[in-house]
Amino acid sequence: AQSVTQPDIHITVSEGASLELRCNYSYGATPYLFWYVQSPGQGLQLLLKYFSGDTLVQGIKGFEAEFKRSQSSFNLRKPSVHWSDAAEYFCAVGGSGNTGKLIFGQGTTLQVKP
Amino acid sequence: NAGVTQTPKFQVLKTGQSMTLQCAQDMNHNSMYWYRQDPGMGLRLIYYSASEGTTDKGEVPNGYNVSRLNKREFSLRLESAAPSQTSVYFCASRGQGKETQYFGPGTRLLVL
């Protein structure tokens, strides 16, 4: 079965500290992988995506993610968190083929301490 | 360029009432999607339209109907609202041959 797991429901980090949000997936074919961010009361904004090639992908707002096929993981990282990064983060898999359907993880809420 | 727009932004319904959520995109995208977002459950696909003239069920279609009115517009209808349909609803679209979905701002629905 196709699924996405984000093991951490809630994470708190201090401003300036590094961040890693975990994402594990189960998908039959070569996965297309995405990270979206949702600020309170807002829609989802694409942070970055992986389709093929270099397994380390760069996104907006200083985020990066690394695709590890052997671990079925696509973890999101940022070297130094800013207070404005407080939001909910969603990992998603799928998007290929005619339907383009996405399967989302449960989401991780990031709180940033001053 | 507005992208994906949704109306209304917020709605309160009584159990048994009906309503239609509207979605439009101005990016000439072929595919459109309706999701619901509930705490701790991420986004779940309700219905999608891979191309104009086609619609298919997603993961949680019960209690909903959709209409792909034209290439731009994709509406979601609740015929008889239930409290379990209290949620935030997102519409998204995707270009042909592309992989990324673009999301609207969402509609918050409260069913009493």
PDB file of C-alpha atoms in Angstrom:
ATOM      1  CA  ALA A   1       0.000   0.000   0.000  1.00  0.00           C
ATOM      2  CA  GLN A   2       1.161   3.504  -0.752  1.00  0.00           C
ATOM      3  CA  SER A   3       1.691   5.657   2.304  1.00  0.00           C
ATOM      4  CA  VAL A   4       3.695   8.476   3.823  1.00  0.00           C
ATOM      5  CA  THR A   5       4.702   8.655   7.463  1.00  0.00           C
ATOM      6  CA  GLN A   6       5.906  11.724   9.282  1.00  0.00           C
ATOM      7  CA  PRO A   7       6.936  10.317  12.667  1.00  0.00           C
ATOM      8  CA  ASP A   8       7.072  13.662  14.477  1.00  0.00           C
ATOM      9  CA  ILE A   9       3.705  15.339  14.999  1.00  0.00           C
ATOM     10  CA  HIS A  10       5.173  18.351  16.761  1.00  0.00           C
ATOM     11  CA  ILE A  11       8.748  19.698  16.925  1.00  0.00           C
ATOM     12  CA  THR A  12      10.081  22.683  18.854  1.00  0.00           C
ATOM     13  CA  VAL A  13      13.454  24.228  18.041  1.00  0.00           C
ATOM     14  CA  SER A  14      15.204  27.397  19.100  1.00  0.00           C
ATOM     15  CA  GLU A  15      15.694  30.158  16.596  1.00  0.00           C
ATOM     16  CA  GLY A  16      19.058  29.728  14.913  1.00  0.00           C
ATOM     17  CA  ALA A  17      19.194  25.992  15.583  1.00  0.00           C
ATOM     18  CA  SER A  18      19.247  23.392  12.837  1.00  0.00           C
ATOM     19  CA  LEU A  19      16.144  21.485  11.809  1.00  0.00           C
ATOM     20  CA  GLU A  20      15.420  18.065  10.391  1.00  0.00           C
ATOM     21  CA  LEU A  21      11.889  16.855   9.670  1.00  0.00           C
ATOM     22  CA  ARG A  22      11.529  13.182   8.897  1.00  0.00           C
ATOM     23  CA  CYS A  23       9.515  11.582   6.118  1.00  0.00           C
ATOM     24  CA  ASN A  24       9.278   7.906   5.204  1.00  0.00           C
ATOM     25  CA  TYR A  25       7.276   6.591   2.293  1.00  0.00           C
ATOM     26  CA  SER A  26       5.995   3.384   0.793  1.00  0.00           C
ATOM     27  CA  TYR A  27       5.404   3.557  -2.953  1.00  0.00           C
ATOM     28  CA  GLY A  28       5.470   0.856  -5.608  1.00  0.00           C
ATOM     29  CA  ALA A  29       7.085   2.784  -8.417  1.00  0.00           C
ATOM     30  CA  THR A  30       9.865   5.350  -8.552  1.00  0.00           C
ATOM     31  CA  PRO A  31       8.499   8.059  -6.307  1.00  0.00           C
ATOM     32  CA  TYR A  32       8.020  11.705  -6.947  1.00  0.00           C
ATOM     33  CA  LEU A  33       8.485  13.392  -3.570  1.00  0.00           C
ATOM     34  CA  PHE A  34       7.384  16.776  -2.314  1.00  0.00           C
ATOM     35  CA  TRP A  35       7.541  18.964   0.759  1.00  0.00           C
ATOM     36  CA  TYR A  36       4.843  21.583   1.262  1.00  0.00           C
ATOM     37  CA  VAL A  37       4.547  24.206   4.000  1.00  0.00           C
ATOM     38  CA  GLN A  38       1.329  25.628   5.411  1.00  0.00           C
ATOM     39  CA  SER A  39       1.321  28.788   7.487  1.00  0.00           C
ATOM     40  CA  PRO A  40      -1.634  29.226   9.862  1.00  0.00           C
ATOM     41  CA  GLY A  41      -4.854  29.873   7.981  1.00  0.00           C
ATOM     42  CA  GLN A  42      -3.138  29.621   4.621  1.00  0.00           C
ATOM     43  CA  GLY A  43      -2.965  27.203   1.723  1.00  0.00           C
ATOM     44  CA  LEU A  44      -0.048  24.913   0.920  1.00  0.00           C
ATOM     45  CA  GLN A  45       3.116  26.256  -0.655  1.00  0.00           C
ATOM     46  CA  LEU A  46       5.637  24.009  -2.399  1.00  0.00           C
ATOM     47  CA  LEU A  47       9.041  24.043  -0.684  1.00  0.00           C
ATOM     48  CA  LEU A  48      10.855  21.566  -2.915  1.00  0.00           C
ATOM     49  CA  LYS A  49      10.437  18.439  -4.991  1.00  0.00           C
ATOM     50  CA  TYR A  50      12.417  15.417  -6.134  1.00  0.00           C
ATOM     51  CA  PHE A  51      11.809  13.599  -9.389  1.00  0.00           C
ATOM     52  CA  SER A  52      15.179  12.146 -10.372  1.00  0.00           C
ATOM     53  CA  GLY A  53      18.886  12.893 -10.510  1.00  0.00           C
ATOM     54  CA  ASP A  54      20.803  14.486  -7.669  1.00  0.00           C
ATOM     55  CA  THR A  55      19.408  13.121  -4.420  1.00  0.00           C
ATOM     56  CA  LEU A  56      20.017  16.361  -2.540  1.00  0.00           C
ATOM     57  CA  VAL A  57      17.508  18.970  -3.649  1.00  0.00           C
ATOM     58  CA  GLN A  58      17.398  22.626  -2.778  1.00  0.00           C
ATOM     59  CA  GLY A  59      14.181  24.494  -2.189  1.00  0.00           C
ATOM     60  CA  ILE A  60      12.909  27.907  -1.258  1.00  0.00           C
ATOM     61  CA  LYS A  61      13.522  29.663   2.057  1.00  0.00           C
ATOM     62  CA  GLY A  62      16.866  27.885   2.590  1.00  0.00           C
ATOM     63  CA  PHE A  63      15.398  24.384   2.873  1.00  0.00           C
ATOM     64  CA  GLU A  64      16.901  21.242   1.401  1.00  0.00           C
ATOM     65  CA  ALA A  65      15.925  17.582   1.364  1.00  0.00           C
ATOM     66  CA  GLU A  66      17.777  14.367   0.696  1.00  0.00           C
ATOM     67  CA  PHE A  67      16.271  11.351  -1.039  1.00  0.00           C
ATOM     68  CA  LYS A  68      17.561   8.043   0.321  1.00  0.00           C
ATOM     69  CA  ARG A  69      16.116   5.155  -1.658  1.00  0.00           C
ATOM     70  CA  SER A  70      17.602   2.492   0.630  1.00  0.00           C
ATOM     71  CA  GLN A  71      15.841   4.011   3.630  1.00  0.00           C
ATOM     72  CA  SER A  72      12.668   5.082   1.785  1.00  0.00           C
ATOM     73  CA  SER A  73      13.176   8.515   3.278  1.00  0.00           C
ATOM     74  CA  PHE A  74      13.006  12.121   2.150  1.00  0.00           C
ATOM     75  CA  ASN A  75      13.982  14.234   5.166  1.00  0.00           C
ATOM     76  CA  LEU A  76      13.755  18.009   5.135  1.00  0.00           C
ATOM     77  CA  ARG A  77      16.579  20.093   6.617  1.00  0.00           C
ATOM     78  CA  LYS A  78      17.455  23.678   7.330  1.00  0.00           C
ATOM     79  CA  PRO A  79      20.770  24.776   8.887  1.00  0.00           C
ATOM     80  CA  SER A  80      19.399  27.725  10.860  1.00  0.00           C
ATOM     81  CA  VAL A  81      15.716  28.161  11.654  1.00  0.00           C
ATOM     82  CA  HIS A  82      14.025  31.571  11.657  1.00  0.00           C
ATOM     83  CA  TRP A  83      10.941  32.483  13.667  1.00  0.00           C
ATOM     84  CA  SER A  84       9.013  32.837  10.405  1.00  0.00           C
ATOM     85  CA  ASP A  85       9.545  29.119   9.696  1.00  0.00           C
ATOM     86  CA  ALA A  86       6.936  28.226  12.322  1.00  0.00           C
ATOM     87  CA  ALA A  87       4.275  26.392  10.323  1.00  0.00           C
ATOM     88  CA  GLU A  88       2.990  22.944   9.463  1.00  0.00           C
ATOM     89  CA  TYR A  89       5.039  20.874   7.043  1.00  0.00           C
ATOM     90  CA  PHE A  90       3.702  18.116   4.836  1.00  0.00           C
ATOM     91  CA  CYS A  91       5.582  15.434   2.955  1.00  0.00           C
ATOM     92  CA  ALA A  92       3.837  13.919  -0.074  1.00  0.00           C
ATOM     93  CA  VAL A  93       4.520  11.171  -2.594  1.00  0.00           C
ATOM     94  CA  GLY A  94       3.085  10.476  -6.019  1.00  0.00           C
ATOM     95  CA  GLY A  95       2.215  12.960  -8.694  1.00  0.00           C
ATOM     96  CA  SER A  96       3.328  10.854 -11.624  1.00  0.00           C
ATOM     97  CA  GLY A  97       1.242   9.412 -14.415  1.00  0.00           C
ATOM     98  CA  ASN A  98      -1.993  10.661 -15.854  1.00  0.00           C
ATOM     99  CA  THR A  99      -3.788  11.131 -12.546  1.00  0.00           C
ATOM    100  CA  GLY A 100      -1.032  12.897 -10.609  1.00  0.00           C
ATOM    101  CA  LYS A 101      -2.595  11.931  -7.308  1.00  0.00           C
ATOM    102  CA  LEU A 102      -0.637  12.788  -4.163  1.00  0.00           C
ATOM    103  CA  ILE A 103      -0.522  10.911  -0.874  1.00  0.00           C
ATOM    104  CA  PHE A 104       0.219  13.148   2.096  1.00  0.00           C
ATOM    105  CA  GLY A 105       1.772  12.471   5.451  1.00  0.00           C
ATOM    106  CA  GLN A 106       0.043  13.537   8.632  1.00  0.00           C
ATOM    107  CA  GLY A 107       2.066  16.704   8.913  1.00  0.00           C
ATOM    108  CA  THR A 108       4.633  18.047  11.387  1.00  0.00           C
ATOM    109  CA  THR A 109       3.984  21.260  13.278  1.00  0.00           C
ATOM    110  CA  LEU A 110       7.115  23.310  13.852  1.00  0.00           C
ATOM    111  CA  GLN A 111       7.287  25.708  16.758  1.00  0.00           C
ATOM    112  CA  VAL A 112      10.251  28.099  16.973  1.00  0.00           C
ATOM    113  CA  LYS A 113      11.378  29.394  20.355  1.00  0.00           C
ATOM    114  CA  PRO A 114      12.934  32.857  20.512  1.00  0.00           C
TER     115      PRO A 114
ATOM    116  CA  ASN B   1      -2.103  35.861 -12.082  1.00  0.00           C
ATOM    117  CA  ALA B   2      -4.476  34.576  -9.362  1.00  0.00           C
ATOM    118  CA  GLY B   3      -3.510  30.874  -9.561  1.00  0.00           C
ATOM    119  CA  VAL B   4      -6.113  28.747  -7.770  1.00  0.00           C
ATOM    120  CA  THR B   5      -9.038  30.535  -6.158  1.00  0.00           C
ATOM    121  CA  GLN B   6     -11.716  29.116  -3.861  1.00  0.00           C
ATOM    122  CA  THR B   7     -15.037  30.451  -2.655  1.00  0.00           C
ATOM    123  CA  PRO B   8     -16.288  30.845  -0.028  1.00  0.00           C
ATOM    124  CA  LYS B   9     -13.461  31.243   2.477  1.00  0.00           C
ATOM    125  CA  PHE B  10     -15.631  30.222   5.393  1.00  0.00           C
ATOM    126  CA  GLN B  11     -19.077  28.680   5.724  1.00  0.00           C
ATOM    127  CA  VAL B  12     -21.316  27.474   8.529  1.00  0.00           C
ATOM    128  CA  LEU B  13     -24.014  24.933   7.692  1.00  0.00           C
ATOM    129  CA  LYS B  14     -26.650  23.108   9.648  1.00  0.00           C
ATOM    130  CA  THR B  15     -26.870  19.337   9.404  1.00  0.00           C
ATOM    131  CA  GLY B  16     -28.794  18.373   6.267  1.00  0.00           C
ATOM    132  CA  GLN B  17     -28.169  21.590   4.373  1.00  0.00           C
ATOM    133  CA  SER B  18     -26.476  21.531   0.990  1.00  0.00           C
ATOM    134  CA  MET B  19     -23.801  23.710  -0.491  1.00  0.00           C
ATOM    135  CA  THR B  20     -21.297  23.912  -3.320  1.00  0.00           C
ATOM    136  CA  LEU B  21     -17.673  24.839  -2.931  1.00  0.00           C
ATOM    137  CA  GLN B  22     -16.246  26.583  -5.969  1.00  0.00           C
ATOM    138  CA  CYS B  23     -12.729  26.323  -7.354  1.00  0.00           C
ATOM    139  CA  ALA B  24     -11.187  27.995 -10.384  1.00  0.00           C
ATOM    140  CA  GLN B  25      -7.683  28.100 -11.830  1.00  0.00           C
ATOM    141  CA  ASP B  26      -6.240  30.418 -14.441  1.00  0.00           C
ATOM    142  CA  MET B  27      -3.088  28.428 -15.271  1.00  0.00           C
ATOM    143  CA  ASN B  28      -4.646  26.384 -18.095  1.00  0.00           C
ATOM    144  CA  HIS B  29      -4.094  23.227 -16.065  1.00  0.00           C
ATOM    145  CA  ASN B  30      -5.639  19.935 -17.135  1.00  0.00           C
ATOM    146  CA  SER B  31      -5.996  18.242 -13.755  1.00  0.00           C
ATOM    147  CA  MET B  32      -7.841  19.442 -10.686  1.00  0.00           C
ATOM    148  CA  TYR B  33      -8.266  17.958  -7.210  1.00  0.00           C
ATOM    149  CA  TRP B  34     -10.329  18.336  -4.054  1.00  0.00           C
ATOM    150  CA  TYR B  35      -8.799  17.472  -0.661  1.00  0.00           C
ATOM    151  CA  ARG B  36      -9.995  17.712   2.886  1.00  0.00           C
ATOM    152  CA  GLN B  37      -7.663  18.468   5.776  1.00  0.00           C
ATOM    153  CA  ASP B  38      -8.377  17.227   9.276  1.00  0.00           C
ATOM    154  CA  PRO B  39      -6.104  17.509  12.332  1.00  0.00           C
ATOM    155  CA  GLY B  40      -3.553  14.722  12.497  1.00  0.00           C
ATOM    156  CA  MET B  41      -4.628  13.227   9.176  1.00  0.00           C
ATOM    157  CA  GLY B  42      -2.879  15.369   6.615  1.00  0.00           C
ATOM    158  CA  LEU B  43      -4.731  15.948   3.363  1.00  0.00           C
ATOM    159  CA  ARG B  44      -6.964  13.261   1.917  1.00  0.00           C
ATOM    160  CA  LEU B  45      -8.139  13.209  -1.668  1.00  0.00           C
ATOM    161  CA  ILE B  46     -11.914  13.413  -2.128  1.00  0.00           C
ATOM    162  CA  TYR B  47     -12.276  13.561  -5.913  1.00  0.00           C
ATOM    163  CA  TYR B  48     -10.129  14.492  -8.839  1.00  0.00           C
ATOM    164  CA  SER B  49     -10.471  15.351 -12.498  1.00  0.00           C
ATOM    165  CA  ALA B  50      -7.508  14.241 -14.569  1.00  0.00           C
ATOM    166  CA  SER B  51      -8.770  16.171 -17.560  1.00  0.00           C
ATOM    167  CA  GLU B  52     -11.801  18.168 -18.636  1.00  0.00           C
ATOM    168  CA  GLY B  53     -14.827  15.895 -18.890  1.00  0.00           C
ATOM    169  CA  THR B  54     -13.574  13.238 -16.472  1.00  0.00           C
ATOM    170  CA  THR B  55     -13.920  12.836 -12.722  1.00  0.00           C
ATOM    171  CA  ASP B  56     -12.877  10.014 -10.390  1.00  0.00           C
ATOM    172  CA  LYS B  57     -13.185   9.127  -6.751  1.00  0.00           C
ATOM    173  CA  GLY B  58     -10.318   9.577  -4.386  1.00  0.00           C
ATOM    174  CA  GLU B  59      -9.760   8.176  -0.918  1.00  0.00           C
ATOM    175  CA  VAL B  60     -12.804   9.688   0.853  1.00  0.00           C
ATOM    176  CA  PRO B  61     -15.587  10.393  -1.693  1.00  0.00           C
ATOM    177  CA  ASN B  62     -18.657   9.434   0.362  1.00  0.00           C
ATOM    178  CA  GLY B  63     -21.075  12.310   0.879  1.00  0.00           C
ATOM    179  CA  TYR B  64     -19.617  14.416  -1.928  1.00  0.00           C
ATOM    180  CA  ASN B  65     -20.179  15.022  -5.616  1.00  0.00           C
ATOM    181  CA  VAL B  66     -18.117  17.001  -8.085  1.00  0.00           C
ATOM    182  CA  SER B  67     -18.561  18.739 -11.401  1.00  0.00           C
ATOM    183  CA  ARG B  68     -15.826  19.700 -13.837  1.00  0.00           C
ATOM    184  CA  LEU B  69     -17.728  22.602 -15.333  1.00  0.00           C
ATOM    185  CA  ASN B  70     -15.022  23.477 -17.850  1.00  0.00           C
ATOM    186  CA  LYS B  71     -11.238  23.454 -17.945  1.00  0.00           C
ATOM    187  CA  ARG B  72     -11.010  26.262 -15.367  1.00  0.00           C
ATOM    188  CA  GLU B  73     -13.637  25.264 -12.819  1.00  0.00           C
ATOM    189  CA  PHE B  74     -14.105  22.264 -10.542  1.00  0.00           C
ATOM    190  CA  SER B  75     -16.846  22.367  -7.916  1.00  0.00           C
ATOM    191  CA  LEU B  76     -17.488  20.177  -4.876  1.00  0.00           C
ATOM    192  CA  ARG B  77     -21.032  19.647  -3.648  1.00  0.00           C
ATOM    193  CA  LEU B  78     -22.299  18.459  -0.299  1.00  0.00           C
ATOM    194  CA  GLU B  79     -25.885  17.327  -0.814  1.00  0.00           C
ATOM    195  CA  SER B  80     -26.754  16.781   2.846  1.00  0.00           C
ATOM    196  CA  ALA B  81     -24.062  18.082   5.171  1.00  0.00           C
ATOM    197  CA  ALA B  82     -23.073  16.107   8.263  1.00  0.00           C
ATOM    198  CA  PRO B  83     -20.942  17.182  11.254  1.00  0.00           C
ATOM    199  CA  SER B  84     -18.269  14.706  10.083  1.00  0.00           C
ATOM    200  CA  GLN B  85     -17.773  16.934   7.053  1.00  0.00           C
ATOM    201  CA  THR B  86     -16.519  19.779   9.209  1.00  0.00           C
ATOM    202  CA  SER B  87     -13.084  20.327   7.739  1.00  0.00           C
ATOM    203  CA  VAL B  88     -10.864  22.565   5.683  1.00  0.00           C
ATOM    204  CA  TYR B  89     -11.246  21.912   1.966  1.00  0.00           C
ATOM    205  CA  PHE B  90      -8.468  22.569  -0.516  1.00  0.00           C
ATOM    206  CA  CYS B  91      -8.604  22.631  -4.274  1.00  0.00           C
ATOM    207  CA  ALA B  92      -5.467  22.051  -6.341  1.00  0.00           C
ATOM    208  CA  SER B  93      -4.513  21.954 -10.001  1.00  0.00           C
ATOM    209  CA  ARG B  94      -1.711  20.452 -12.087  1.00  0.00           C
ATOM    210  CA  GLY B  95      -0.499  21.075 -15.615  1.00  0.00           C
ATOM    211  CA  GLN B  96      -0.424  18.324 -18.262  1.00  0.00           C
ATOM    212  CA  GLY B  97       2.810  16.373 -18.108  1.00  0.00           C
ATOM    213  CA  LYS B  98       3.795  18.181 -14.937  1.00  0.00           C
ATOM    214  CA  GLU B  99       4.113  16.764 -11.461  1.00  0.00           C
ATOM    215  CA  THR B 100       3.521  19.670  -9.095  1.00  0.00           C
ATOM    216  CA  GLN B 101       0.105  20.521  -7.712  1.00  0.00           C
ATOM    217  CA  TYR B 102      -0.726  24.120  -6.849  1.00  0.00           C
ATOM    218  CA  PHE B 103      -3.149  24.757  -4.028  1.00  0.00           C
ATOM    219  CA  GLY B 104      -5.854  27.282  -3.344  1.00  0.00           C
ATOM    220  CA  PRO B 105      -6.241  29.103  -0.007  1.00  0.00           C
ATOM    221  CA  GLY B 106      -8.875  26.704   1.313  1.00  0.00           C
ATOM    222  CA  THR B 107     -12.479  26.810   2.512  1.00  0.00           C
ATOM    223  CA  ARG B 108     -13.208  26.307   6.193  1.00  0.00           C
ATOM    224  CA  LEU B 109     -16.516  24.498   6.648  1.00  0.00           C
ATOM    225  CA  LEU B 110     -18.317  24.056   9.962  1.00  0.00           C
ATOM    226  CA  VAL B 111     -21.351  21.786  10.066  1.00  0.00           C
ATOM    227  CA  LEU B 112     -23.480  22.115  13.195  1.00  0.00           C
TER     228      LEU B 112
END
